[in-house]
mmCIF file of C-alpha atoms in Angstrom:
data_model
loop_
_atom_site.group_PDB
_atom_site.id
_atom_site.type_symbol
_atom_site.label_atom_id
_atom_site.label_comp_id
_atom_site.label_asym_id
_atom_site.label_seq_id
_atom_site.Cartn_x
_atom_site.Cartn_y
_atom_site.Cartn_z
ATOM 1 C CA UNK A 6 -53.056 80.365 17.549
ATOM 2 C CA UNK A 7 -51.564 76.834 16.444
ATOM 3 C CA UNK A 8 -47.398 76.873 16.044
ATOM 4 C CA UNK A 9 -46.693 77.088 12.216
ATOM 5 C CA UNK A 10 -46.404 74.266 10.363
ATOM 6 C CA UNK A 11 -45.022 73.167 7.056
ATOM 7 C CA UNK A 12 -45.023 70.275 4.634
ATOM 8 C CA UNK A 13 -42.184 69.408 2.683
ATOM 9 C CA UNK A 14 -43.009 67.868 -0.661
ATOM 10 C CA UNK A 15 -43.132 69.152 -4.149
ATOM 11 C CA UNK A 16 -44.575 67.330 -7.594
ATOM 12 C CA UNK A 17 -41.382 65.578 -8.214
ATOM 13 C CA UNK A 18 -40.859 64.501 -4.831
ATOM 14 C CA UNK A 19 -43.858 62.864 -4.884
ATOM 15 C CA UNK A 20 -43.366 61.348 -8.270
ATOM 16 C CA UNK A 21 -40.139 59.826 -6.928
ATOM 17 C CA UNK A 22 -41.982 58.570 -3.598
ATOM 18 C CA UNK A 23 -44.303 56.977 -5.843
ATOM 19 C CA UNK A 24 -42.147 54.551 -7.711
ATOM 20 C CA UNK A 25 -40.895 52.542 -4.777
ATOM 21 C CA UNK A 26 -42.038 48.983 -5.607
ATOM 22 C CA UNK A 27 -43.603 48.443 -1.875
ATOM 23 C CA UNK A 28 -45.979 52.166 -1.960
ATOM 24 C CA UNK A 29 -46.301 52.195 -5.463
ATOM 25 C CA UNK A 30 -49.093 55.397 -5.841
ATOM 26 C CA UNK A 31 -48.923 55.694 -2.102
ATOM 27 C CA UNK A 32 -47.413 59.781 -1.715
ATOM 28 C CA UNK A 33 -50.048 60.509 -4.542
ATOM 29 C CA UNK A 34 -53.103 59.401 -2.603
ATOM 30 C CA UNK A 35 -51.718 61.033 0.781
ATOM 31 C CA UNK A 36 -51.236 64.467 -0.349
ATOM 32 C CA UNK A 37 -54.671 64.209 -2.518
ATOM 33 C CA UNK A 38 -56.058 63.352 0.806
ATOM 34 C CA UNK A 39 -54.435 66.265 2.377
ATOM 35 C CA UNK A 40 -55.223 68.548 -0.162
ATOM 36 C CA UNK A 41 -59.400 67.760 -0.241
ATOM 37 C CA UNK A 42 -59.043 68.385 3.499
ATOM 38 C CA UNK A 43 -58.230 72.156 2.682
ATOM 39 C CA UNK A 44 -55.128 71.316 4.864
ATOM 40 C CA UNK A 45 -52.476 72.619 2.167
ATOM 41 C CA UNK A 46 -54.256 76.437 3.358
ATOM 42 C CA UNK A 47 -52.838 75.584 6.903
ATOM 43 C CA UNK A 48 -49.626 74.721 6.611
ATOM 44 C CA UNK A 49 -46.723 76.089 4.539
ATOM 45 C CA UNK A 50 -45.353 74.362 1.637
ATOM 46 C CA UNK A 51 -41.828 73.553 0.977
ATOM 47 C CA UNK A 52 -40.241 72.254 -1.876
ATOM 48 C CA UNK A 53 -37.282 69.829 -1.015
ATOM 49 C CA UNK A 54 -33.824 69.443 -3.234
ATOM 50 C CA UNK A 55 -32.400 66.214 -4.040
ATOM 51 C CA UNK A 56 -29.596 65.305 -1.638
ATOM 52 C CA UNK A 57 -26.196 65.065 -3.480
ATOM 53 C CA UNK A 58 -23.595 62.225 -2.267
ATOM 54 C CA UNK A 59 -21.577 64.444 0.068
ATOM 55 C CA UNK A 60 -24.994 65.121 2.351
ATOM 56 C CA UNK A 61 -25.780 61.157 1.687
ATOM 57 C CA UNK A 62 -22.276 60.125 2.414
ATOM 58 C CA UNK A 63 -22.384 61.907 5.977
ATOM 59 C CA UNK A 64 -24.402 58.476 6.917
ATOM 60 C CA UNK A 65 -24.143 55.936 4.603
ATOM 61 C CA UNK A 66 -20.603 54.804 2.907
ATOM 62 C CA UNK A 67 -19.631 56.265 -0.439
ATOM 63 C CA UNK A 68 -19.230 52.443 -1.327
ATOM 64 C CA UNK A 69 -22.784 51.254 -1.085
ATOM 65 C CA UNK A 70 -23.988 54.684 -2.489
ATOM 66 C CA UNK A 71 -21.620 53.873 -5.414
ATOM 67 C CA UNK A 72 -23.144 49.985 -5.558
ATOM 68 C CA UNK A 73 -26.697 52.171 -5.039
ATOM 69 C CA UNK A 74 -26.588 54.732 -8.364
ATOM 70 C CA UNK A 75 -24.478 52.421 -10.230
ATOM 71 C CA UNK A 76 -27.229 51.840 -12.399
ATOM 72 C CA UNK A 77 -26.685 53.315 -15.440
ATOM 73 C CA UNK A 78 -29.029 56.333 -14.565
ATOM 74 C CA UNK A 79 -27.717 59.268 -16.591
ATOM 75 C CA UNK A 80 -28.166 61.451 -13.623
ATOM 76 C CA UNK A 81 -26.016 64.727 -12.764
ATOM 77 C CA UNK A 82 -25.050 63.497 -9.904
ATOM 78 C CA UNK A 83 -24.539 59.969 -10.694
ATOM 79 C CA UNK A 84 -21.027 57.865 -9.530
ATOM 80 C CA UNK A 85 -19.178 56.664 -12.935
ATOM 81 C CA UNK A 86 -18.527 53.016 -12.038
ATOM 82 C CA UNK A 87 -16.107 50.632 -13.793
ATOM 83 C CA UNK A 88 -18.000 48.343 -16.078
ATOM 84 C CA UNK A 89 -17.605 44.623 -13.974
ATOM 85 C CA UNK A 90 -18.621 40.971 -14.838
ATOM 86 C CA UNK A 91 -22.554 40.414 -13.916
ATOM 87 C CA UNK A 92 -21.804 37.669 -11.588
ATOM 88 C CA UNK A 93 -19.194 40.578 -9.572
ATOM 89 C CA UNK A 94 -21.844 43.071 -10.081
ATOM 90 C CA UNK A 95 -24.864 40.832 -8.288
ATOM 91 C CA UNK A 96 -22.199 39.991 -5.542
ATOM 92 C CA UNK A 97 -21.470 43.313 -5.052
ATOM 93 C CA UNK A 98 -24.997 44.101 -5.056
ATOM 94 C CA UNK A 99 -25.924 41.197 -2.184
ATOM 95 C CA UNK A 100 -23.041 42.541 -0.282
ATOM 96 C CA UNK A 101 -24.801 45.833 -0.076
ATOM 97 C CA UNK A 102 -28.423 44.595 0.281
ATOM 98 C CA UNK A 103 -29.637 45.525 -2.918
ATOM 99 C CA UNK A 104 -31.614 41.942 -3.376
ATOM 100 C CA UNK A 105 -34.978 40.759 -2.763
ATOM 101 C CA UNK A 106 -36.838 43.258 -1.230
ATOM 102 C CA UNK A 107 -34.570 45.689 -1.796
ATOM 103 C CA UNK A 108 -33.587 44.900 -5.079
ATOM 104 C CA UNK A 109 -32.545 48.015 -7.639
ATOM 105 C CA UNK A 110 -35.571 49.172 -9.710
ATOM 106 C CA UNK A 111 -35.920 51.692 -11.979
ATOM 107 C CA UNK A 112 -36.248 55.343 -10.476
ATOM 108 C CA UNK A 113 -34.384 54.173 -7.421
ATOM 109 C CA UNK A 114 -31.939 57.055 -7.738
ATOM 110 C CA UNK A 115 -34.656 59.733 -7.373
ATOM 111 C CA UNK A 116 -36.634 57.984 -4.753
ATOM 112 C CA UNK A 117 -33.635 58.008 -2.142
ATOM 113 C CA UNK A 118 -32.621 61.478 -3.249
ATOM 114 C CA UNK A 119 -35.766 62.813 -2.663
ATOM 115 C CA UNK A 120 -36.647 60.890 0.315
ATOM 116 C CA UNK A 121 -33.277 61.937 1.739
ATOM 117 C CA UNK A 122 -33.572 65.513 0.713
ATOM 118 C CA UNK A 123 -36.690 66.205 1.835
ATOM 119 C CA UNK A 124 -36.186 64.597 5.363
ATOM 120 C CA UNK A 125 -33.561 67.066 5.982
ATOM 121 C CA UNK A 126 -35.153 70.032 4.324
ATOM 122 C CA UNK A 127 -37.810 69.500 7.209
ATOM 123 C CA UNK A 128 -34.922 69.241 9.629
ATOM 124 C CA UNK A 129 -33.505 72.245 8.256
ATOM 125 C CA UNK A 130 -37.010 73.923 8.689
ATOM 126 C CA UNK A 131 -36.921 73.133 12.663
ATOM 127 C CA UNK A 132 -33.077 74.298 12.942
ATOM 128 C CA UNK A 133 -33.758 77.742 11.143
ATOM 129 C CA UNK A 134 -36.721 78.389 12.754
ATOM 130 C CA UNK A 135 -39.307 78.512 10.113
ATOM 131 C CA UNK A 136 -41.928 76.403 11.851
ATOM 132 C CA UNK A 137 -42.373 74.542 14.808
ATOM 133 C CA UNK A 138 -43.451 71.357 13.104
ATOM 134 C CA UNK A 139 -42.519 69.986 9.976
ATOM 135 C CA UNK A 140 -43.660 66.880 8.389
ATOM 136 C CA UNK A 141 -42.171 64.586 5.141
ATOM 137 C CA UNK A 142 -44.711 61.942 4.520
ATOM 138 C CA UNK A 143 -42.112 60.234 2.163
ATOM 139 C CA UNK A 144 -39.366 60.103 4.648
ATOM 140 C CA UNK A 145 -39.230 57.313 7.522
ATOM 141 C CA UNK A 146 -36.830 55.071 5.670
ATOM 142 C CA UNK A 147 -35.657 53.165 8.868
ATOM 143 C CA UNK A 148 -34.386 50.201 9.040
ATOM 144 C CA UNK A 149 -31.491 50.972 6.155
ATOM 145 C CA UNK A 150 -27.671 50.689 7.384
ATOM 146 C CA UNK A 151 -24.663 52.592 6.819
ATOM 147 C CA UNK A 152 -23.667 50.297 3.828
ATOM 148 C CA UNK A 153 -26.785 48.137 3.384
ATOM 149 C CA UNK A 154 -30.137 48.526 1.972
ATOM 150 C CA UNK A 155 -33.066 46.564 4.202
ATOM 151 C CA UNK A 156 -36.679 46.082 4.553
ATOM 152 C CA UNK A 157 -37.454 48.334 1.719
ATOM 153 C CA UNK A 158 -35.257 51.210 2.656
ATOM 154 C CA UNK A 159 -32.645 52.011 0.377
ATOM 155 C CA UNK A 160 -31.408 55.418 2.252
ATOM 156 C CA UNK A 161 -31.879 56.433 6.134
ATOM 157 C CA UNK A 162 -33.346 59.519 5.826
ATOM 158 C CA UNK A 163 -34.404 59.828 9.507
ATOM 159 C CA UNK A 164 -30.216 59.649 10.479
ATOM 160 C CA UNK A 165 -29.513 62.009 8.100
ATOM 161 C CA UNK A 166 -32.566 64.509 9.375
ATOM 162 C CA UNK A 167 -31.062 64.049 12.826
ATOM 163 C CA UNK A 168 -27.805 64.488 12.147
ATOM 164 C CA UNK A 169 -28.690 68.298 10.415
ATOM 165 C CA UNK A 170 -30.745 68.750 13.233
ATOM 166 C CA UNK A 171 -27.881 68.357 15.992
ATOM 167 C CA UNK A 172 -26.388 71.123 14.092
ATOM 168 C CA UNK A 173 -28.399 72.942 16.660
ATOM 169 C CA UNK A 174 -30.154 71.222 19.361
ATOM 170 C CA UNK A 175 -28.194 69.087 21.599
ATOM 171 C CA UNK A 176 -30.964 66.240 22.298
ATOM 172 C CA UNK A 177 -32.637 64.680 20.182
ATOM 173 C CA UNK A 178 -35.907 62.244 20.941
ATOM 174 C CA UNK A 179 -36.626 59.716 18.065
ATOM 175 C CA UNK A 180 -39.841 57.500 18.592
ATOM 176 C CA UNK A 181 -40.778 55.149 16.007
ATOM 177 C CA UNK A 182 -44.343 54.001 15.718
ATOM 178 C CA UNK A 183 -44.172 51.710 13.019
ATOM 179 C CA UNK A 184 -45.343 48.019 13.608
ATOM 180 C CA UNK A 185 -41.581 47.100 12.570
ATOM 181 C CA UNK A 186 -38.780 47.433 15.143
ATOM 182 C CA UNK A 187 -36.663 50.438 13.830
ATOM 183 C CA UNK A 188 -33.575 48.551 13.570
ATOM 184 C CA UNK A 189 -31.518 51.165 11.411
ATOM 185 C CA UNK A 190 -31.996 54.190 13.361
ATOM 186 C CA UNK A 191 -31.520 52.585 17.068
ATOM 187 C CA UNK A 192 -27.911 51.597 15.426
ATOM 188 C CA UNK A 193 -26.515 54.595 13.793
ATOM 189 C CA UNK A 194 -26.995 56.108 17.679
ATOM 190 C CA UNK A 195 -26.411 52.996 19.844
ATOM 191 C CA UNK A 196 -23.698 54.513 21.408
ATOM 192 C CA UNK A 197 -24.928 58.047 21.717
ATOM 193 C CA UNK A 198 -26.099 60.380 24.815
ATOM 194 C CA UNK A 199 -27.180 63.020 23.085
ATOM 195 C CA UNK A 200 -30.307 61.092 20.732
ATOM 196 C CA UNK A 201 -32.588 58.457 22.840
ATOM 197 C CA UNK A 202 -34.474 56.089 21.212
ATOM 198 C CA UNK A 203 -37.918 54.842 21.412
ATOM 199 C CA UNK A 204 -39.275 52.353 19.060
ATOM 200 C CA UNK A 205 -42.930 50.641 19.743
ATOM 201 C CA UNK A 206 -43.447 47.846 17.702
ATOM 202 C CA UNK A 207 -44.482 43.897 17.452
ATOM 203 C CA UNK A 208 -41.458 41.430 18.245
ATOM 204 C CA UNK A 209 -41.795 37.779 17.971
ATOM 205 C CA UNK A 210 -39.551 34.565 16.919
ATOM 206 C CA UNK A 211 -38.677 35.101 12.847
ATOM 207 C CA UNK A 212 -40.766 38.944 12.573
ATOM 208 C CA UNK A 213 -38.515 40.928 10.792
ATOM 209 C CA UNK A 214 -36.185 42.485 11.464
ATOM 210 C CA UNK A 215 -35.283 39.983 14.546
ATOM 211 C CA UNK A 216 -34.635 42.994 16.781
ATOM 212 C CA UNK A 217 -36.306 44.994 19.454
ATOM 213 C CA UNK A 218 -36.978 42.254 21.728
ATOM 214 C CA UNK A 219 -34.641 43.785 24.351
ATOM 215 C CA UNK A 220 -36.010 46.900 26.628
ATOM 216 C CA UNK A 221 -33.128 48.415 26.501
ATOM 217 C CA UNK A 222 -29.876 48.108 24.017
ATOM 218 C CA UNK A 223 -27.695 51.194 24.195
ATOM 219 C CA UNK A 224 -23.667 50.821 24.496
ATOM 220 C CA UNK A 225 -21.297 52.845 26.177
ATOM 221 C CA UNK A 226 -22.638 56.560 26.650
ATOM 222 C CA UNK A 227 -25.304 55.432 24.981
ATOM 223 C CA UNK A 228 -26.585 53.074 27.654
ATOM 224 C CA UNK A 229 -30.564 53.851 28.503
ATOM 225 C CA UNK A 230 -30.894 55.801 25.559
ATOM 226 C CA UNK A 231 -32.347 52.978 23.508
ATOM 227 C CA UNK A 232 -35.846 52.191 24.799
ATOM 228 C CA UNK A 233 -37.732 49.467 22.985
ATOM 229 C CA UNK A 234 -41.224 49.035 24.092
ATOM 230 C CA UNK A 235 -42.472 45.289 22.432
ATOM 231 C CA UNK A 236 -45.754 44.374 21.535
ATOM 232 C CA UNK A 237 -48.055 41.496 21.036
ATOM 233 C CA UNK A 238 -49.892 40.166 18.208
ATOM 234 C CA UNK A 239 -53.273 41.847 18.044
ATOM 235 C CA UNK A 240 -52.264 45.293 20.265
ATOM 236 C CA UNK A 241 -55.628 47.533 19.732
ATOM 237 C CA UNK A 242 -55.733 51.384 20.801
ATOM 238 C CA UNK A 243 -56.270 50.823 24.252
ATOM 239 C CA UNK A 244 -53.156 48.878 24.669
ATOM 240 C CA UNK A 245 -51.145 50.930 22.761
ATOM 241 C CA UNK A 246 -52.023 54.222 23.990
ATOM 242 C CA UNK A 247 -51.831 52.941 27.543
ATOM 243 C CA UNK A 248 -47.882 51.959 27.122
ATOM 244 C CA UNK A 249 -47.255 55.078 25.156
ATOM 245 C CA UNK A 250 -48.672 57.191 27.306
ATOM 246 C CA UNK A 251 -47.003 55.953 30.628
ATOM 247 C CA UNK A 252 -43.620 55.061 28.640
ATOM 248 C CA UNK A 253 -43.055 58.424 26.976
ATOM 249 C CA UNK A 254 -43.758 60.563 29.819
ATOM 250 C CA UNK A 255 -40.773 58.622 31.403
ATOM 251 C CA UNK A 256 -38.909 59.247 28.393
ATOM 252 C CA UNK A 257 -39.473 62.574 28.661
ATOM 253 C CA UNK A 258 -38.813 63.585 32.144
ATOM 254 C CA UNK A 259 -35.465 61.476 31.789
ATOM 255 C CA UNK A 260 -33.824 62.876 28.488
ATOM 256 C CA UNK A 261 -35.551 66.448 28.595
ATOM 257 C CA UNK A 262 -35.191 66.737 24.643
ATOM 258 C CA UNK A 263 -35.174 69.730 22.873
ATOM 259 C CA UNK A 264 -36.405 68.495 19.395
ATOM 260 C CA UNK A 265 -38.615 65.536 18.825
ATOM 261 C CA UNK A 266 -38.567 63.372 15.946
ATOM 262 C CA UNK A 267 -41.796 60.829 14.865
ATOM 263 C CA UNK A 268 -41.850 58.166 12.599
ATOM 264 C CA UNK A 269 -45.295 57.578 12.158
ATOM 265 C CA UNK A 270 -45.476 54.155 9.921
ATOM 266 C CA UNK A 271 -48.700 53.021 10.122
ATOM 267 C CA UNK A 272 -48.742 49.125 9.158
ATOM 268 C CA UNK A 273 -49.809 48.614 12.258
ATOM 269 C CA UNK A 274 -53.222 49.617 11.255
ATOM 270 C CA UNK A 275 -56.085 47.148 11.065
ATOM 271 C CA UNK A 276 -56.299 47.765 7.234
ATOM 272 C CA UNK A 277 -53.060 47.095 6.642
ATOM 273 C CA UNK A 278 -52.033 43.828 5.241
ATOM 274 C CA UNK A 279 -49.737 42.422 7.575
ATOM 275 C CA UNK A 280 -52.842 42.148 10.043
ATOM 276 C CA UNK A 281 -50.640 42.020 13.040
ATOM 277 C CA UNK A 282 -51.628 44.920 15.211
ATOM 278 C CA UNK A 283 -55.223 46.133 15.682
ATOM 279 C CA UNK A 284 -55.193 49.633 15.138
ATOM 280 C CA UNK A 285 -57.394 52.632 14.294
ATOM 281 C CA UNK A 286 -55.977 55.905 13.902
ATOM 282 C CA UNK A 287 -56.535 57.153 17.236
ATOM 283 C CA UNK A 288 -53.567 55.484 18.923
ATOM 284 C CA UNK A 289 -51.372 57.655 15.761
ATOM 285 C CA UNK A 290 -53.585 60.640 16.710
ATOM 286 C CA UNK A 291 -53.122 60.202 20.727
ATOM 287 C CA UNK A 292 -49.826 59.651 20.349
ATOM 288 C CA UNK A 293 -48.515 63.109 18.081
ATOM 289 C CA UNK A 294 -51.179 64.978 20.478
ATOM 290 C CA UNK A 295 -49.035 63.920 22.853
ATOM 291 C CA UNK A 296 -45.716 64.576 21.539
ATOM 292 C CA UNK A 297 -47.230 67.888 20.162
ATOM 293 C CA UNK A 298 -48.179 68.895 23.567
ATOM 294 C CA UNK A 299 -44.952 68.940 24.744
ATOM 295 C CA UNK A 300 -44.414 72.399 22.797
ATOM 296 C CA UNK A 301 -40.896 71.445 21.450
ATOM 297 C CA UNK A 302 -40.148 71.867 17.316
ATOM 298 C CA UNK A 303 -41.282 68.308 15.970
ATOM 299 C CA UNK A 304 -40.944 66.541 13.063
ATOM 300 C CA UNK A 305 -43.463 63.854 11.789
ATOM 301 C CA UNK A 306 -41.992 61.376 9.351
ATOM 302 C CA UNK A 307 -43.811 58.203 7.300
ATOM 303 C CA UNK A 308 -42.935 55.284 7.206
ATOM 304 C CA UNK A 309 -44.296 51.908 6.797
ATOM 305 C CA UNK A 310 -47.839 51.342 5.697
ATOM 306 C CA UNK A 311 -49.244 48.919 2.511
ATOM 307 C CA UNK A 312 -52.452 49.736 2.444
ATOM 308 C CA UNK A 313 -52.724 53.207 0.367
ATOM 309 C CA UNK A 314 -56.056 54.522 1.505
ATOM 310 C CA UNK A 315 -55.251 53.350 5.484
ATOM 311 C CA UNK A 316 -51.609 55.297 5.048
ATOM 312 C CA UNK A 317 -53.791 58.683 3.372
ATOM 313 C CA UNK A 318 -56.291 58.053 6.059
ATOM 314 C CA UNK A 319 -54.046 58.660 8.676
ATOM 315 C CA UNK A 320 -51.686 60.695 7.377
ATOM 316 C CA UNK A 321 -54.377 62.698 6.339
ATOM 317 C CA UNK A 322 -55.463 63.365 10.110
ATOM 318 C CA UNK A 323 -51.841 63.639 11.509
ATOM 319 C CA UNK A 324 -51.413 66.232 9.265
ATOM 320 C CA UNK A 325 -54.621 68.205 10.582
ATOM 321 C CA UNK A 326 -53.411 67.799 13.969
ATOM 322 C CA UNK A 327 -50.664 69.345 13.604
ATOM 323 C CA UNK A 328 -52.577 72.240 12.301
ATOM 324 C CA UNK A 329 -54.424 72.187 15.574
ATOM 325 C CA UNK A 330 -57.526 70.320 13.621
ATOM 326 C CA UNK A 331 -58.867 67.114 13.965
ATOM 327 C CA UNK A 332 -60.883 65.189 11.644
ATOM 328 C CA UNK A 333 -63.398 62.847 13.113
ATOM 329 C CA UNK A 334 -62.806 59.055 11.699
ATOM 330 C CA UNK A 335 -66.318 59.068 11.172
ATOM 331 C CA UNK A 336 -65.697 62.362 8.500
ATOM 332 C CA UNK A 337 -66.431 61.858 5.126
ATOM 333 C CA UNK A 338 -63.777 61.533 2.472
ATOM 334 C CA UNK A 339 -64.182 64.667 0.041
ATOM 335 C CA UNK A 340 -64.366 64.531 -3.347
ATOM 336 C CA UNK A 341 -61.316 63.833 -4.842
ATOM 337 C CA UNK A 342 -59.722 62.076 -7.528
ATOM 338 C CA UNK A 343 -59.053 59.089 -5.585
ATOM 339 C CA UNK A 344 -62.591 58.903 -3.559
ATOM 340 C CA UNK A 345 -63.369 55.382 -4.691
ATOM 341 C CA UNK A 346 -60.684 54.169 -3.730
ATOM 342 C CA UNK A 347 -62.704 54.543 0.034
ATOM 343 C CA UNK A 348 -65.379 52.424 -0.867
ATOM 344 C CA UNK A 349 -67.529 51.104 0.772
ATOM 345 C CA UNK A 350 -68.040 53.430 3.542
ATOM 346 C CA UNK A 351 -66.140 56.640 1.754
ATOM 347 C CA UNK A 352 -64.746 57.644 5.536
ATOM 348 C CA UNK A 353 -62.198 58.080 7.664
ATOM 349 C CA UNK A 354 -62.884 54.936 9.681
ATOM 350 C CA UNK A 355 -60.356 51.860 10.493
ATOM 351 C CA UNK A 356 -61.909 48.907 10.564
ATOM 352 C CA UNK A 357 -60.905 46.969 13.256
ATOM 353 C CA UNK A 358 -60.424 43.070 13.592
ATOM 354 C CA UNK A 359 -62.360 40.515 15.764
ATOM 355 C CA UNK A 360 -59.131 39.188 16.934
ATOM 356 C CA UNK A 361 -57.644 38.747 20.920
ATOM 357 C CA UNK A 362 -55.311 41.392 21.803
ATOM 358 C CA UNK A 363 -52.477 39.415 23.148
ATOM 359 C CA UNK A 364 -51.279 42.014 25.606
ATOM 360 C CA UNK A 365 -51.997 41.327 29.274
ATOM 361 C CA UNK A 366 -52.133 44.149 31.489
ATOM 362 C CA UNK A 367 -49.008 42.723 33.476
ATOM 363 C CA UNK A 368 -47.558 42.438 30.667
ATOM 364 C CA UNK A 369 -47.501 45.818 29.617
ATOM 365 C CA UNK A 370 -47.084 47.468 32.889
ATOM 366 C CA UNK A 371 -44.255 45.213 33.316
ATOM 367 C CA UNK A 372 -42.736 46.794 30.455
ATOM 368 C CA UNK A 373 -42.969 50.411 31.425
ATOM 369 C CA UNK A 374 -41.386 49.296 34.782
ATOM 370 C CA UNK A 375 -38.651 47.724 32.814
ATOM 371 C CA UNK A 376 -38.470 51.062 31.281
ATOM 372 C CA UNK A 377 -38.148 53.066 34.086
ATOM 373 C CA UNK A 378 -35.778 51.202 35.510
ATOM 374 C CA UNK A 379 -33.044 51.302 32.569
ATOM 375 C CA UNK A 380 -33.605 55.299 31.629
ATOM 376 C CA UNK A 381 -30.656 57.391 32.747
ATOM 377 C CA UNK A 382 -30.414 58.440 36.276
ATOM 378 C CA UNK A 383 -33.815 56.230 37.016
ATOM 379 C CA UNK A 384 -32.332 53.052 38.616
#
């Protein structure tokens, strides 16, 4: 028998998840996914609260989560700001990051409550004991700050799930699997010995967000516990699962963690429109079979990911292998409400691209030597 498993999200979490102006619809179309699966009978359900500003504020400064709800959202738990001039309110607001592509939009309240909120409900899941794995598609939120909003994330979710869940374990591993260097995250714990870091993800000259491109960054106590692993343009499964593989085992036997956290952003898909990476799902599904058989509680997170049916694709199959089920890419896409949406082929497939996978096999195996050489106690 599997270890039990539950899914946080609820109909207004979702909602919330939804009106983010970069996954507009996305958390609709994975959890429709999930559902025509028959995967919501495996897996318990759990509803997550909003998170109020004392659980926000244990991360991010009551100043930019004033700047953040000052909105005039007529929510309970909104901040009461003093009316200011519009020319000190958009300073205030580029001071904080709320510009460009993380510029306020209605609904933006909700979303980082919710995304917060449900991030460390399924932290809270792990610490109590409920399940063994828990998963929050809509959390992920990585490269946010302490006081400023980036790259689309308004709220670090995955710092606040991992600081509920050293209420109770004493190491924590994070590895990020999004095709963007998780910035925010590798920060808030720079200087810490009791959460290690490991973020793959594509690093080049001006590819946001500028970071990453060092193997190892960790300060202080917290030097070797901040692993970055970077790839070249076009990395396809082979290459990935290759460095994964050899890299995390490393990881492992060096930091021994007792709780394992995965954010699974998938824009390094072939389907996805940045068209950097060359993935199919397998490298996602390789890698949580992995993590999963290390028999430790887990949580799987989301993430990045712009192309809606490539995020539910995968998602979709993470989810059923946590529930100790796979689903062939070759599977047909039930009927659901969104099933032509999957046109042409109405599977689970990735199309990959005919493009050169810039990784050289010295390269990589230069990198997991690099690795092993600045983990703890491995020099």
């Amino acid at each position: 028998m599997g270890r039990k498993v539950a899914l946080v999200r609820s109909a207004q979490s979702i909602q919330a998840a939804d009106s983010l102006p970069s996954n507009v619809g996305r958390a609709s179309r994975v959890h429709a996914l999930i559902d025509a699966f028959g995967l919501n009978d495996k897996l318990d359900i759990i509803e997550p609260d909003p998170l109020d500003n004392d659980a926000l504020t244990l991360f991010h400064s009551e100043e930019y989560i004033d700047c953040l709800f000052a909105t005039g959202s007529d929510s309970e738990y909104s901040y009461s700001s003093n009316k200011s001039s519009e020319d000190d309110e958009k300073d205030r607001q580029q001071r904080f990051g709320l510009v460009h592509d993380c510029a306020l939009f209605e609904g933006v309240e909700e979303h980082v409550r919710y995304a917060a909120g449900g991030t460390v409900a399924a932290a809270n899941i792990l610490v109590d004991g409920q399940a063994q794995i828990a998963i929050h598609w809509e959390g992920g939120r990585h490269h946010s700050q302490r006081s400023k909003a980036a790259g689309f994330c308004y709220v670090n979710d995955v710092v606040l799930g991992i600081l509920a869940l050293q209420k109770h374990f004493s190491r924590v591993l994070y590895i990020d699997l999004d095709l963007h260097h998780g910035d925010g995250v590798q920060d808030a714990f720079l200087y810490s010995s009791r959460v290690m870091t490991l973020s793959l993800h594509h690093h080049d000259r001006g590819f946001y967000p500028n970071s990453g491109g060092e193997i190892s960054e960790g300060r202080g106590n917290g030097a070797g516990y901040s692993v970055n692993v970077p790839l070249q343009r076009g990395t396809n499964d082979s290459s990935f699962i290759h460095v994964f593989s050899a890299v995390a085992n490393k990881v492992l036997t060096a930091f021994d963690p007792e709780v394992i956290v995965v954010q699974c952003g998938c824009d390094g898909l072939a389907g996805d429109p940045h068209k950097i990476f060359n993935l199919k799902s397998n490298a996602f599904a390789h890698s949580i079979k992995t993590v999963l058989g290390w028999e430790r509680p887990a949580l799987l997170l989301g993430g990045g990911g712009y192309s809606l049916s490539e995020c539910a694709r995968c998602w979709t199959r993470l989810t059923a292998i946590a529930c100790s089920y796979d689903i062939a890419p070759e599977a047909d896409v039930p009927e659901h409400v969104f099933l032509n949406e999957y046109a042409p082929g109405f599977d689970m497939l990735t199309d990959v691209m005919l493009i050169e996978d810039s990784n050289t096999k010295e390269y990589l195996d230069s990198i997991v030597q690099a690795v092993q050489v600045a983990l703890p106690n491995q020099s």
